[in-house]
Amino acid sequence: MATTVTIEKGCLYRRKDRPTIYLKFTPQKGGKPIHLSTGKTNFLAAAATAQVLLEQYDGKTPGQVKGQKLTIADFCRLPDKKDRDDRGGQFWQYLVGNRAGNTRNRHRDILKNQIIPNFGKFRFDDVEPEEIETWKQRRLALVQRSTVLKELHCLSAIFRVARKVYRYTSQNPVADIEKPTVPKRKKQIPTAEEMRAFLDAAALLKPYAYASLLTVYQGGLRIDEARHLEPCDVDEEEEVLRIRVKKGWSPKDQEDRDTPLVEPMRTVLLTLKYQNPNARWLLPRGDTRTYKCERCGGRETHIGNLRSAILSLAKAAGISKRMTHHILRHCNSTHNRELGAKDYEVMELLGQQSTKVHTIYTHADWQHIVEATERLGTAIGQQGLSAWLSARAREAESSAESES
């Protein structure tokens, strides 16, 4: 420091390599000192600017002071694909470390197409609820309400991370915005009988897809977990199918888990393992096409989403309900509960950490709801009902006598 001038609550100094004068101060008692440029080249003007800065940042954390100059575009910056060492902005680094691949992809699209173009130029404390509401109303006129709701959740996540993790701001203006109401559509899940017909049709019409569909359904696997199974994951001695975190990819919850290796899945997977012991992937494709896998970093020969096969097999089995590979995982949860499995057992099988997530995967059949209500009625008994009917009869008789 070439020159230093002490002022109230701080000091002004000039750096040797900079023409402007800097302010050094501590916004919170006992906190770390902050260095901010006043933008002035003489001490008289710098002192006046310093007083404004001291009043503006008094009592704030160092993160909040630093966040005053950080724009949302810088905070949410996506990594440059040409630069392998570029990790992107702090919010993107947070997503990479804490969110699954599909969630990151959804946030990336929203950041690229909506958040950065509309709010990127603003600093965190410059965003007002009125601006967000205007943007929301404009989006509602163009896209579905569910899309706007996802975009608002993404924007809220940006402010939440900036506030709670990096301390760049003390507010979240999205919290003041009324979210669009989206009617929840309860998925219609095929019954166990329909799933039996579906798998029988797969064994007859599309044998190459039978192993994959059976594994996803009986094992409760996500499609990404199924396509990355290797022959060594089938452990015949322990009678388990091992789902492991591997180089380049990991299960959604990023934790290893085991799935019981039982019939008929056991016979199918062991047959594939011993017929093709040197294969890269356990589950076969029905053709020689390759699948671009972001986790593996290139084109691979493992299974895709099986979309066309699932649709044709559902039609052949007479299933009118919507069918996807992920619906099979929902079927596993629902049918296991119908067959008497406990909640914690199904959660362990599916690798779920939260009971809230488990309720999303479990769907009640109307007939089972009726049966549950009938069981409760049986437990209540008929004694109270008989007494109530007798009382009603007596009231009717007394009313008739009084009228006559």
Coordinates of N, CA, C and O in Angstrom, one line a residue, residues 186-192 195 217 220 326-343 346 349-350 352 358-366 368:
K186 N -52.9 -38.0 -11.1 CA -52.5 -39.3 -10.5 C -52.3 -40.3 -11.6 O -53.2 -40.6 -12.4
K187 N -51.1 -40.9 -11.6 CA -50.8 -41.9 -12.7 C -51.7 -43.1 -12.5 O -52.0 -43.6 -11.4
Q188 N -52.2 -43.6 -13.7 CA -53.0 -44.8 -13.7 C -52.0 -46.0 -13.9 O -51.4 -46.1 -14.9
I189 N -51.9 -46.8 -12.9 CA -50.9 -47.9 -12.9 C -51.6 -49.2 -13.4 O -52.6 -49.5 -12.9
P190 N -50.9 -49.9 -14.3 CA -51.5 -51.2 -14.7 C -51.5 -52.2 -13.5 O -50.7 -52.1 -12.6
T191 N -52.5 -53.0 -13.5 CA -52.7 -54.0 -12.5 C -51.6 -55.1 -12.6 O -50.9 -55.2 -13.6
A192 N -51.5 -55.9 -11.6 CA -50.6 -57.0 -11.6 C -50.9 -58.0 -12.8 O -50.0 -58.6 -13.4
M195 N -49.7 -56.5 -16.0 CA -48.3 -56.6 -16.1 C -47.9 -58.0 -16.5 O -46.9 -58.2 -17.2
Y217 N -39.0 -54.0 -14.0 CA -40.2 -54.2 -13.2 C -39.9 -54.9 -11.9 O -40.3 -54.5 -10.8
G220 N -37.3 -53.2 -9.8 CA -37.5 -51.8 -9.4 C -36.4 -50.8 -9.8 O -36.2 -49.8 -9.1
H326 N -40.4 -45.9 -16.8 CA -40.5 -45.5 -15.4 C -41.8 -45.9 -14.8 O -41.8 -46.1 -13.5
I327 N -42.8 -46.1 -15.6 CA -44.1 -46.6 -15.0 C -43.9 -48.0 -14.4 O -44.5 -48.4 -13.4
L328 N -43.0 -48.8 -15.0 CA -42.7 -50.1 -14.5 C -42.1 -50.1 -13.1 O -42.4 -50.9 -12.2
R329 N -41.4 -49.0 -12.8 CA -40.8 -48.9 -11.4 C -41.9 -48.5 -10.5 O -42.0 -49.0 -9.3
H330 N -42.9 -47.7 -10.9 CA -44.0 -47.3 -10.1 C -44.9 -48.6 -9.9 O -45.4 -48.8 -8.8
C331 N -45.0 -49.4 -10.9 CA -45.7 -50.7 -10.7 C -45.1 -51.6 -9.7 O -45.8 -52.2 -8.9
N332 N -43.8 -51.6 -9.6 CA -43.1 -52.4 -8.6 C -43.5 -52.0 -7.2 O -43.8 -52.8 -6.4
S333 N -43.5 -50.7 -7.0 CA -43.8 -50.2 -5.7 C -45.3 -50.5 -5.3 O -45.5 -51.0 -4.2
T334 N -46.2 -50.2 -6.2 CA -47.6 -50.4 -6.0 C -47.9 -51.9 -5.8 O -48.6 -52.2 -4.8
H335 N -47.5 -52.7 -6.6 CA -47.8 -54.1 -6.6 C -47.2 -54.8 -5.4 O -47.8 -55.7 -4.7
N336 N -46.0 -54.4 -5.0 CA -45.4 -55.0 -3.8 C -46.2 -54.6 -2.5 O -46.3 -55.4 -1.6
R337 N -46.7 -53.4 -2.5 CA -47.5 -53.0 -1.3 C -48.8 -53.7 -1.3 O -49.3 -54.1 -0.3
E338 N -49.4 -54.0 -2.5 CA -50.6 -54.7 -2.6 C -50.4 -56.2 -2.1 O -51.4 -56.8 -1.6
L339 N -49.2 -56.7 -2.3 CA -49.0 -58.1 -2.0 C -48.5 -58.2 -0.5 O -48.1 -59.3 -0.1
G340 N -48.5 -57.1 0.2 CA -48.2 -57.2 1.7 C -46.9 -56.7 2.1 O -46.5 -56.8 3.3
A341 N -46.0 -56.2 1.2 CA -44.7 -55.6 1.6 C -44.9 -54.4 2.4 O -45.8 -53.6 2.2
K342 N -44.0 -54.2 3.4 CA -44.0 -53.0 4.2 C -43.4 -51.8 3.5 O -42.6 -52.0 2.5
D343 N -43.7 -50.6 3.9 CA -43.2 -49.4 3.3 C -41.6 -49.4 3.3 O -41.0 -49.1 2.3
V346 N -40.1 -51.8 0.7 CA -40.2 -51.3 -0.7 C -39.2 -50.1 -0.9 O -38.5 -50.0 -1.9
L349 N -35.8 -51.6 -1.4 CA -35.7 -52.2 -2.7 C -35.4 -51.1 -3.8 O -34.6 -51.3 -4.7
L350 N -36.2 -50.1 -3.7 CA -36.1 -49.0 -4.8 C -35.0 -48.0 -4.6 O -34.7 -47.2 -5.4
Q352 N -34.9 -45.6 -2.2 CA -35.5 -44.3 -1.9 C -35.1 -43.9 -0.5 O -35.1 -44.7 0.4
H358 N -41.6 -42.0 -1.7 CA -42.2 -43.3 -1.7 C -43.7 -43.1 -2.0 O -44.3 -43.9 -2.7
T359 N -44.4 -42.1 -1.4 CA -45.8 -41.9 -1.7 C -46.1 -41.6 -3.1 O -47.2 -41.9 -3.6
I360 N -45.1 -41.0 -3.8 CA -45.3 -40.6 -5.2 C -45.3 -41.9 -6.0 O -46.0 -42.1 -7.0
Y361 N -44.5 -42.9 -5.6 CA -44.4 -44.1 -6.4 C -45.5 -45.2 -6.1 O -45.7 -46.1 -6.8
T362 N -46.2 -45.0 -5.0 CA -47.2 -46.0 -4.6 C -48.6 -45.4 -5.0 O -48.9 -44.4 -4.5
H363 N -49.3 -46.2 -5.7 CA -50.7 -45.8 -6.2 C -51.7 -46.8 -5.7 O -51.5 -48.0 -5.8
A364 N -52.8 -46.3 -5.2 CA -53.9 -47.1 -4.7 C -54.9 -47.5 -5.8 O -55.4 -46.6 -6.5
D365 N -55.2 -48.7 -5.9 CA -56.2 -49.2 -6.7 C -57.6 -49.0 -6.0 O -57.7 -49.1 -4.8
W366 N -58.6 -48.6 -6.8 CA -59.9 -48.2 -6.2 C -60.5 -49.4 -5.4 O -61.1 -49.2 -4.4
H368 N -59.0 -51.8 -3.9 CA -58.3 -51.9 -2.7 C -58.7 -50.9 -1.7 O -58.7 -51.1 -0.4

